[in-house]
Coordinates of C-alpha atoms in Angstrom, one line a residue:
Chain T
X1 CA -23.3 24.2 11.7
X2 CA -22.8 22.3 8.3
X3 CA -20.4 25.0 7.3
X4 CA -18.3 24.6 10.4
X5 CA -18.3 20.8 10.0
X6 CA -17.0 21.2 6.4
X7 CA -14.3 23.7 7.5
X8 CA -13.3 21.4 10.4
X9 CA -13.1 18.4 8.1
X10 CA -11.0 20.4 5.6
X11 CA -8.6 21.7 8.2
X12 CA -8.2 18.1 9.7
X13 CA -7.4 16.9 6.1
X14 CA -4.8 19.5 5.7
X15 CA -3.2 18.7 9.0
X16 CA -3.2 15.0 8.2
X17 CA -1.7 15.7 4.8
X18 CA 1.1 17.9 6.4
X19 CA 1.8 15.0 8.8
X20 CA 2.0 12.6 5.9
X21 CA 4.4 14.9 4.1
X22 CA 6.6 15.1 7.2
X23 CA 6.6 11.3 7.4
X24 CA 7.7 11.3 3.7
X25 CA 10.7 13.5 4.3
X26 CA 11.6 11.5 7.4
X27 CA 11.6 8.2 5.5
X28 CA 13.2 9.7 2.4
X29 CA 16.6 9.9 4.0
X30 CA 16.4 6.7 6.0
X31 CA 18.0 3.5 4.8
X32 CA 17.2 1.1 3.0
X33 CA 16.7 3.0 -0.2
X34 CA 14.3 1.5 -2.7
X35 CA 16.2 2.4 -5.9
X36 CA 14.8 -0.4 -8.0
X37 CA 11.2 0.4 -7.1
X38 CA 11.9 4.1 -7.7
X39 CA 13.2 3.5 -11.2
X40 CA 10.2 1.2 -11.9
X41 CA 7.8 3.9 -10.7
X42 CA 9.7 6.6 -12.8
X43 CA 9.3 4.5 -15.8
X44 CA 5.6 3.6 -15.0
X45 CA 4.6 7.2 -14.1
X46 CA 6.6 8.9 -17.0
X47 CA 5.8 6.4 -19.6
X48 CA 2.1 6.2 -18.7
X49 CA 1.7 10.0 -19.1
X50 CA 3.9 10.5 -22.2
X51 CA 1.1 10.2 -24.9
X52 CA -1.3 12.2 -22.8
X53 CA 1.2 15.0 -22.2
X54 CA 2.2 15.0 -25.9
X55 CA -1.3 15.3 -27.2
X56 CA -2.3 17.9 -24.6
X57 CA 0.8 19.9 -25.3
X58 CA 0.2 19.8 -29.1
X59 CA -3.4 20.9 -28.7
X60 CA -2.5 23.7 -26.4
X61 CA -0.1 25.1 -29.0
X62 CA -2.6 24.8 -31.8
X63 CA -5.5 26.4 -29.9
X64 CA -3.6 29.3 -28.3
X65 CA -2.2 30.2 -31.7
X66 CA -5.5 29.8 -33.5
X67 CA -7.4 31.9 -30.8
X68 CA -4.8 34.7 -30.6
X69 CA -3.8 35.1 -34.2
X70 CA -7.0 37.0 -35.4
X71 CA -6.5 39.7 -32.6
X72 CA -2.9 40.1 -33.4
X73 CA -3.6 40.3 -37.0
X74 CA -6.1 43.1 -36.3
X75 CA -3.3 45.2 -34.9
X76 CA -0.8 44.1 -37.5
X77 CA 1.3 42.4 -34.7
X78 CA 1.3 38.8 -35.9
X79 CA 5.1 38.9 -36.0
X80 CA 4.8 38.9 -32.1
X81 CA 3.0 35.6 -32.2
X82 CA 6.0 33.4 -31.4
X83 CA 7.1 35.5 -28.5
X84 CA 3.7 35.8 -27.1
X85 CA 2.9 32.0 -27.4
X86 CA 6.3 31.0 -26.0
X87 CA 6.1 33.1 -22.9
X88 CA 2.5 32.1 -22.1
X89 CA 3.2 28.4 -22.7
X90 CA 6.6 28.3 -20.8
X91 CA 5.6 30.5 -17.9
X92 CA 2.0 29.4 -17.2
X93 CA -0.2 27.5 -19.5
X94 CA 2.1 24.6 -20.2
X95 CA 3.0 23.8 -16.6
X96 CA -0.5 24.2 -15.3
X97 CA -2.4 22.3 -17.9
X98 CA 0.1 19.5 -18.2
X99 CA 0.2 19.2 -14.4
X100 CA -3.7 19.1 -14.4
X101 CA -3.7 16.3 -16.9
X102 CA -0.9 14.5 -15.0
X103 CA -3.0 14.9 -11.8
X104 CA -5.9 13.3 -13.6
X105 CA -3.9 10.4 -14.8
X106 CA -1.4 9.8 -12.0
X107 CA -3.1 11.0 -8.8
X108 CA -6.2 8.9 -9.5
X109 CA -4.0 6.0 -10.6
X110 CA -2.0 6.1 -7.4
X111 CA -5.0 6.7 -5.3
X112 CA -6.9 3.7 -6.8
X113 CA -3.8 1.4 -6.7
X114 CA -2.9 2.1 -3.1
X115 CA -6.5 2.2 -2.1
X116 CA -7.2 -1.3 -3.4
X117 CA -4.0 -2.5 -1.8
X118 CA -5.2 -1.1 1.5
X119 CA -8.7 -2.7 1.3
X120 CA -7.3 -6.1 0.2
X121 CA -4.7 -6.0 3.1
X122 CA -1.7 -6.1 0.8
X123 CA -0.2 -3.1 2.7
X124 CA -0.7 -4.9 6.0
X125 CA 0.9 -8.0 4.4
X126 CA 4.0 -5.9 3.5
X127 CA 4.1 -4.5 7.0
X128 CA 3.9 -7.9 8.7
X129 CA 6.5 -9.3 6.4
X130 CA 9.0 -6.8 7.9
X131 CA 9.1 -4.4 5.0
X132 CA 8.2 -0.8 5.4
X133 CA 5.3 -0.2 3.1
X134 CA 5.4 3.6 3.4
X135 CA 9.0 3.6 2.0
X136 CA 8.4 1.0 -0.6
X137 CA 5.0 2.4 -1.9
X138 CA 4.7 5.9 -0.8
X139 CA 8.2 7.4 -0.9
X140 CA 9.0 5.9 -4.3
X141 CA 5.8 7.1 -5.9
X142 CA 6.0 10.7 -4.6
X143 CA 9.6 10.9 -5.6
X144 CA 8.8 9.5 -9.1
X145 CA 6.0 12.0 -9.6
X146 CA 8.3 14.9 -8.4
X147 CA 11.0 13.9 -10.8
X148 CA 8.9 13.0 -13.8
X149 CA 6.6 15.9 -14.0
X150 CA 9.3 18.6 -14.8
X151 CA 10.6 16.4 -17.7
X152 CA 7.1 15.9 -19.0
X153 CA 6.3 19.6 -18.8
X154 CA 9.5 20.5 -20.8
X155 CA 8.5 17.9 -23.3
X156 CA 4.9 19.1 -23.4
X157 CA 6.0 22.8 -23.8
X158 CA 8.3 21.8 -26.7
X159 CA 5.4 19.9 -28.4
X160 CA 3.1 22.9 -27.7
X161 CA 5.5 25.3 -29.4
X162 CA 5.7 22.9 -32.3
X163 CA 1.9 22.9 -32.6
X164 CA 2.0 26.7 -32.6
X165 CA 4.7 26.7 -35.3
X166 CA 2.5 24.4 -37.5
X167 CA -0.4 27.1 -37.4
X168 CA 2.0 29.9 -38.0
X169 CA 3.6 28.0 -40.8
X170 CA 0.2 27.3 -42.4
X171 CA -1.3 30.7 -41.9
X172 CA 1.6 33.0 -41.9
X173 CA 4.3 31.1 -43.8
X174 CA 6.8 31.5 -41.0
X175 CA 9.8 29.1 -41.4
X176 CA 10.9 26.8 -38.6
X177 CA 14.1 28.7 -38.0
X178 CA 12.5 32.1 -37.9
X179 CA 9.8 30.9 -35.6
X180 CA 12.2 29.2 -33.0
X181 CA 14.6 32.1 -33.3
X182 CA 11.9 34.5 -32.2
X183 CA 10.9 32.0 -29.4
X184 CA 14.4 31.8 -28.0
X185 CA 14.9 35.6 -28.3
X186 CA 11.7 36.2 -26.3
X187 CA 12.6 33.7 -23.5
X188 CA 14.8 34.4 -20.6
X189 CA 16.0 32.3 -17.8
X190 CA 13.6 34.3 -15.6
X191 CA 10.8 32.6 -17.5
X192 CA 12.2 29.1 -17.7
X193 CA 13.7 28.6 -14.2
X194 CA 10.7 29.5 -12.0
X195 CA 8.4 27.6 -14.3
X196 CA 10.5 24.5 -14.1
X197 CA 10.9 24.8 -10.3
X198 CA 7.2 25.1 -9.7
X199 CA 6.7 21.9 -11.7
X200 CA 8.7 20.0 -9.0
X201 CA 6.2 21.3 -6.4
X202 CA 3.3 20.3 -8.7
X203 CA 4.7 16.8 -9.1
X204 CA 5.3 16.5 -5.4
X205 CA 1.8 17.7 -4.5
X206 CA 0.2 15.3 -7.1
X207 CA 2.2 12.3 -5.7
X208 CA 1.6 13.3 -2.1
X209 CA -2.2 13.7 -2.4
X210 CA -2.6 10.4 -4.6
X211 CA -0.6 8.4 -2.0
X212 CA -2.3 10.1 1.0
X213 CA -5.8 9.3 -0.3
X214 CA -4.9 5.7 -1.3
X215 CA -2.8 4.9 1.8
X216 CA -5.6 5.9 4.1
X217 CA -8.4 4.5 2.0
X218 CA -11.4 3.1 4.0
X219 CA -14.9 1.8 3.4
X220 CA -13.9 -1.2 1.0
X221 CA -14.3 -0.9 -2.7
X222 CA -16.5 2.2 -2.6
X223 CA -13.6 3.8 -0.7
X224 CA -11.2 3.0 -3.6
X225 CA -13.4 5.0 -6.0
X226 CA -13.6 7.8 -3.5
X227 CA -9.8 7.8 -3.0
X228 CA -9.2 8.1 -6.7
X229 CA -11.7 10.7 -7.2
X230 CA -10.8 12.9 -4.2
X231 CA -7.1 12.6 -5.1
X232 CA -7.8 14.2 -8.4
X233 CA -9.9 17.0 -6.9
X234 CA -7.7 17.7 -4.0
X235 CA -4.5 17.7 -6.0
X236 CA -5.9 19.9 -8.7
X237 CA -7.0 22.4 -6.1
X238 CA -3.5 22.2 -4.6
X239 CA -2.0 22.9 -7.9
X240 CA -3.7 26.2 -8.3
X241 CA -2.7 27.3 -4.7
X242 CA 0.9 26.4 -5.4
X243 CA 0.7 28.1 -8.8
X244 CA -0.5 31.3 -7.1
X245 CA 2.3 31.2 -4.5
X246 CA 4.9 30.4 -7.2
X247 CA 3.8 33.4 -9.3
X248 CA 3.8 35.6 -6.3
X249 CA 7.3 34.5 -5.2
X250 CA 8.6 34.8 -8.8
X251 CA 7.2 38.3 -9.0
X252 CA 9.3 39.3 -6.0
X253 CA 12.5 37.8 -7.2
X254 CA 12.3 38.1 -11.0
X255 CA 9.9 41.1 -11.3
X256 CA 7.8 39.6 -14.1
Chain H
X1 CA -17.0 -41.8 9.9
X2 CA -15.7 -38.3 9.2
X3 CA -12.2 -38.3 7.5
X4 CA -11.1 -35.4 9.7
X5 CA -11.5 -37.7 12.8
X6 CA -8.5 -39.7 11.7
X7 CA -6.4 -36.6 11.5
X8 CA -7.3 -35.5 14.9
X9 CA -6.4 -38.9 16.4
X10 CA -3.0 -38.7 14.8
X11 CA -1.9 -35.5 16.6
X12 CA 1.7 -35.5 17.6
X13 CA 2.5 -34.5 21.1
X14 CA 5.0 -31.7 20.1
X15 CA 3.9 -29.0 22.6
X16 CA 6.4 -27.8 25.1
X17 CA 5.5 -26.0 28.3
X18 CA 7.3 -22.8 27.3
X19 CA 5.3 -19.7 26.4
X20 CA 6.1 -18.5 22.8
X21 CA 3.3 -15.8 22.9
X22 CA 1.7 -14.1 26.0
X23 CA -1.1 -11.5 26.0
X24 CA -2.0 -9.9 29.3
X25 CA -5.0 -7.7 29.9
X26 CA -5.3 -6.4 26.4
X27 CA -7.6 -3.4 26.0
X28 CA -8.6 -1.6 22.8
X29 CA -11.4 1.0 22.3
X30 CA -12.7 2.7 19.3
X31 CA -14.7 5.7 20.4
X32 CA -17.4 4.3 22.7
X33 CA -16.9 0.7 21.3
X34 CA -14.9 -1.3 23.8
X35 CA -13.6 -4.0 21.5
X36 CA -11.1 -5.7 23.8
X37 CA -11.8 -5.6 27.5
X38 CA -8.8 -7.3 29.1
X39 CA -8.0 -10.2 26.9
X40 CA -5.5 -12.8 28.0
X41 CA -3.8 -15.6 26.0
X42 CA -0.9 -17.9 26.4
X43 CA 0.4 -19.9 23.4
X44 CA 2.8 -22.7 24.1
X45 CA 5.6 -23.6 21.8
X46 CA 4.4 -26.1 19.3
X47 CA 0.7 -25.6 20.2
X48 CA -2.3 -25.0 17.9
X49 CA -4.6 -22.6 19.6
X50 CA -7.9 -21.7 18.1
X51 CA -9.9 -18.6 18.9
X52 CA -13.5 -18.4 18.1
X53 CA -15.9 -15.6 18.4
X54 CA -18.7 -13.8 16.7
X55 CA -18.1 -11.1 14.1
X56 CA -17.2 -7.9 16.0
X57 CA -16.0 -9.8 19.1
X58 CA -12.5 -8.4 18.7
X59 CA -10.7 -11.3 17.1
X60 CA -9.3 -9.4 14.2
X61 CA -8.3 -6.4 16.4
X62 CA -6.5 -8.7 18.7
X63 CA -4.5 -10.4 15.9
X64 CA -3.6 -7.0 14.4
X65 CA -2.4 -5.8 17.8
X66 CA -0.4 -9.0 18.0
X67 CA 1.7 -8.1 14.9
X68 CA 1.9 -4.4 15.6
X69 CA -0.6 -3.3 13.0
X70 CA -2.6 -1.7 15.7
X71 CA -1.5 -0.3 19.0
X72 CA -3.5 -1.5 22.0
X73 CA -4.7 1.1 24.6
X74 CA -3.2 -0.9 27.4
X75 CA -1.9 -4.5 28.2
X76 CA 1.2 -6.3 27.1
X77 CA 1.9 -8.6 24.2
X78 CA 5.0 -10.7 24.6
X79 CA 6.3 -12.6 21.6
X80 CA 9.3 -14.9 22.4
X81 CA 9.8 -12.8 25.5
X82 CA 9.8 -9.4 23.7
X83 CA 7.0 -6.9 24.4
X84 CA 6.0 -5.8 20.9
X85 CA 4.1 -2.7 22.3
X86 CA 7.4 -1.2 23.3
X87 CA 9.7 -2.3 20.3
X88 CA 11.1 0.3 17.8
X89 CA 10.5 -0.1 14.1
X90 CA 13.7 -2.0 13.4
X91 CA 13.3 -4.5 16.2
X92 CA 9.6 -4.9 15.4
X93 CA 10.4 -5.7 11.7
X94 CA 13.1 -8.2 12.9
X95 CA 10.6 -9.9 15.2
X96 CA 8.0 -10.0 12.5
X97 CA 10.1 -12.3 10.5
X98 CA 9.4 -15.0 13.2
X99 CA 5.7 -14.4 12.9
X100 CA 3.9 -15.5 9.8
X101 CA 0.4 -14.1 9.0
X102 CA -2.1 -15.7 6.8
X103 CA -4.6 -13.0 5.8
X104 CA -8.3 -13.9 5.4
X105 CA -8.3 -12.7 1.7
X106 CA -4.8 -14.1 1.0
X107 CA -3.5 -10.5 0.4
X108 CA -1.2 -11.5 -2.5
X109 CA 0.4 -8.6 -4.2
X110 CA -1.6 -8.5 -7.4
X111 CA 0.9 -6.7 -9.5
X112 CA 3.6 -9.4 -8.8
X113 CA 3.9 -13.0 -10.0
X114 CA 3.8 -15.8 -7.4
X115 CA 7.6 -15.9 -7.5
X116 CA 7.9 -12.2 -6.8
X117 CA 5.3 -12.5 -4.1
X118 CA 7.4 -15.0 -2.4
X119 CA 10.6 -13.2 -3.0
X120 CA 9.3 -10.0 -1.5
X121 CA 9.7 -10.8 2.2
X122 CA 13.2 -12.0 1.4
X123 CA 14.4 -8.6 0.1
X124 CA 15.1 -7.1 3.5
X125 CA 15.6 -10.3 5.4
X126 CA 18.2 -12.4 3.5
X127 CA 20.5 -12.2 6.5
X128 CA 18.2 -14.8 8.1
X129 CA 19.7 -17.3 5.5
X130 CA 23.3 -16.0 5.5
X131 CA 22.7 -13.3 2.8
X132 CA 22.2 -15.7 0.0
X133 CA 22.2 -14.2 -3.5
X134 CA 20.0 -16.9 -5.1
X135 CA 16.6 -17.0 -3.4
X136 CA 15.2 -19.5 -5.9
X137 CA 15.7 -22.6 -3.7
X138 CA 13.9 -21.0 -0.9
X139 CA 11.0 -20.0 -3.1
X140 CA 10.8 -23.6 -4.6
X141 CA 10.9 -25.1 -1.1
X142 CA 8.1 -23.0 0.1
X143 CA 6.0 -23.7 -3.0
X144 CA 6.8 -27.4 -2.8
X145 CA 5.4 -27.4 0.8
X146 CA 2.1 -26.2 -0.5
X147 CA 2.2 -28.3 -3.8
X148 CA 2.2 -25.3 -6.1
X149 CA 5.6 -25.2 -7.8
X150 CA 3.9 -25.2 -11.2
X151 CA 2.3 -21.9 -10.4
X152 CA 5.5 -20.1 -9.9
X153 CA 5.2 -17.8 -12.9
X154 CA 1.5 -17.1 -12.7
X155 CA -0.2 -13.9 -11.5
X156 CA -2.4 -14.1 -8.5
X157 CA -5.4 -13.3 -10.7
X158 CA -4.8 -16.5 -12.6
X159 CA -5.2 -18.6 -9.4
X160 CA -8.3 -20.0 -7.9
X161 CA -9.3 -18.9 -4.3
X162 CA -7.7 -22.1 -2.7
X163 CA -4.5 -21.7 -4.7
X164 CA -4.3 -18.1 -3.6
X165 CA -4.6 -19.2 -0.1
X166 CA -1.9 -21.8 -0.6
X167 CA 0.5 -19.4 -2.2
X168 CA -0.2 -16.9 0.7
X169 CA 0.6 -19.7 3.1
X170 CA 3.9 -20.3 1.1
X171 CA 4.7 -16.6 1.3
X172 CA 4.2 -16.9 5.1
X173 CA 6.5 -19.8 5.3
X174 CA 9.4 -18.4 3.3
X175 CA 11.0 -16.6 6.2
X176 CA 10.7 -19.8 8.3
X177 CA 8.5 -18.2 11.1
X178 CA 8.2 -19.7 14.6
X179 CA 4.6 -18.7 15.0
X180 CA 1.9 -18.6 12.3
X181 CA -1.3 -16.5 12.7
X182 CA -4.2 -17.7 10.6
X183 CA -7.0 -15.3 10.1
X184 CA -10.1 -17.2 9.0
X185 CA -8.0 -19.7 6.9
X186 CA -10.9 -21.5 5.4
X187 CA -13.4 -18.6 4.9
X188 CA -14.8 -18.2 1.4
X189 CA -13.6 -21.6 0.3
X190 CA -15.7 -24.6 -0.7
X191 CA -15.8 -27.5 1.7
X192 CA -13.3 -29.6 -0.3
X193 CA -10.7 -26.8 -0.6
X194 CA -11.3 -25.9 3.0
X195 CA -10.4 -29.4 4.0
X196 CA -7.2 -29.2 1.8
X197 CA -6.2 -26.1 3.6
X198 CA -6.8 -27.7 7.0
X199 CA -4.6 -30.6 5.9
X200 CA -2.0 -28.3 4.7
X201 CA -2.0 -26.5 8.0
X202 CA -1.4 -29.7 9.9
X203 CA 1.4 -30.8 7.5
X204 CA 3.1 -27.4 7.7
X205 CA 3.0 -27.6 11.5
X206 CA 4.8 -31.0 11.4
X207 CA 7.3 -29.9 8.7
X208 CA 8.2 -26.4 10.1
X209 CA 7.5 -27.2 13.8
X210 CA 5.6 -24.0 14.2
X211 CA 3.1 -22.8 16.9
X212 CA -0.2 -21.5 15.5
X213 CA -2.9 -19.1 16.5
X214 CA -6.0 -19.7 14.4
X215 CA -8.9 -17.4 14.2
X216 CA -11.9 -19.1 12.7
X217 CA -15.7 -19.5 12.5
X218 CA -15.3 -22.9 11.0
X219 CA -16.2 -25.5 13.6
X220 CA -14.8 -28.3 11.5
X221 CA -11.5 -26.5 11.2
X222 CA -11.4 -25.8 14.9
X223 CA -12.2 -29.5 15.7
X224 CA -9.4 -30.8 13.5
X225 CA -6.5 -28.3 14.2
X226 CA -7.0 -27.3 17.8
X227 CA -5.4 -28.6 20.8
X228 CA -6.9 -25.8 22.8
X229 CA -9.6 -23.3 22.2
X230 CA -10.6 -19.9 23.5
X231 CA -14.0 -18.4 23.0
X232 CA -14.0 -14.7 22.7
X233 CA -17.1 -12.8 23.8
X234 CA -17.3 -9.1 24.2
X235 CA -13.6 -8.8 24.2
X236 CA -12.8 -11.1 26.9
X237 CA -11.9 -14.8 27.2
X238 CA -15.4 -16.2 27.8
X239 CA -14.5 -19.9 27.9
X240 CA -11.3 -21.9 27.4
X241 CA -10.6 -25.7 26.9
X242 CA -10.3 -28.4 24.4
X243 CA -12.8 -28.7 21.6
X244 CA -14.6 -31.6 23.2
X245 CA -14.7 -29.9 26.6
X246 CA -16.2 -26.8 25.1
X247 CA -18.6 -28.7 23.0
X248 CA -19.9 -30.4 26.0
X249 CA -20.5 -27.2 27.9
X250 CA -23.9 -26.4 29.2
X251 CA -23.5 -22.7 28.8
X252 CA -25.8 -21.2 26.3
X253 CA -23.3 -18.8 24.8
X254 CA -20.8 -21.6 24.3
X255 CA -23.3 -23.9 22.9
X256 CA -24.3 -21.3 20.3
X257 CA -20.8 -21.6 18.7
X258 CA -21.3 -25.3 18.0
X259 CA -24.9 -25.2 16.6

């Protein structure tokens, strides 16, 4: 009985989210366009996550290199380190981990912000003043998250590779030029393009879920906390589903 | 003698016999909860109509249906002759510029300054003022009418409850609405500030020549501002009349409102 209720609630949630996404695409191409607010959101979302993404990327690079190096050394294959690290960071670890930290920061932020606007009737106030709050609040935030995450992932990947280079340089005395020569020799467009494309979907999912949870927030201030919390949980779960689909599709087209 | 008594005596006869707002047989149900059961209302041009009712009697649902925030199950809502239940989004947004709404909690945009709060409704509706590029005079005028020009660059969090309510009223006035809907305008305010807001409501009515629909629990507020009152009980018009008529009623349910 409880199981069927949980499944039913989950399916209803998915259905409502799909309807919300449909509304986003419908409103996206309708005038008036909120360019100023979009730019403000891009700056706010991108800038807010910059430090977090930088630190996360740097630590990913350090940790992967430190953890992998002893194993490669055992087989005398430490010269493969730049290729191995770059492929794993660019293809999978960079996008997924940076997207997860982005979800923690942005989905919860959007969920809480829109949720508190909902419970304090600010969204209703926009509506009755003849402004479309969905366009002003939701479309701009989803679009900003979609556009900003790929840029942040590229930046995070670069910082992660730099972190990896620092370890390689310290332990293996590899020069900057040699390290990055090996990195670029190992990477192909087949690694970079699908990884970048999937980050647009990650960004879209994070923005969509954050806005969805906040926009339909209920139950007063308790609801705001719940909206922020469930936005992170739901968007993180969605990231893994999208990642699986992306890897599956990439495997068909690029034969990884 | 109560100072509000004087204000009531000075009421100006500015009411016309033309309906500006007409609600017929409005029904709204949430699950098994029948909130509105055929509510009717007529607001005349220039009139101040007060609606009183217990919590959960359907006042807020009714006022939300009135501005299109909720869709009623049945019934018609005509604002200046247009049935808002049948309007498309663009026409509804246009009509909303003629309806001001003062929210119970003020609902100021807390990430914007007072100036930005007031400029916000103008973003999409400058055509009402001949597409002016400089909105500052309109903002100043609205703030002057609530006596808060000095607060123009403050954030809502820096304002007291009464000041927030006045800024919210200024934001309502910026589009020069023909009707103002007040949702509990004095709730959560101390008696002195509440009296100031009531004074302001009267002054604004004179200055902007608006019609007002006021939802309130505050008997003092109702006495001072109302020309006519409707008591809403179980989603229907239970009693209707002037303040003194209703106060003199022998009906127990009506008497309960004035205790």
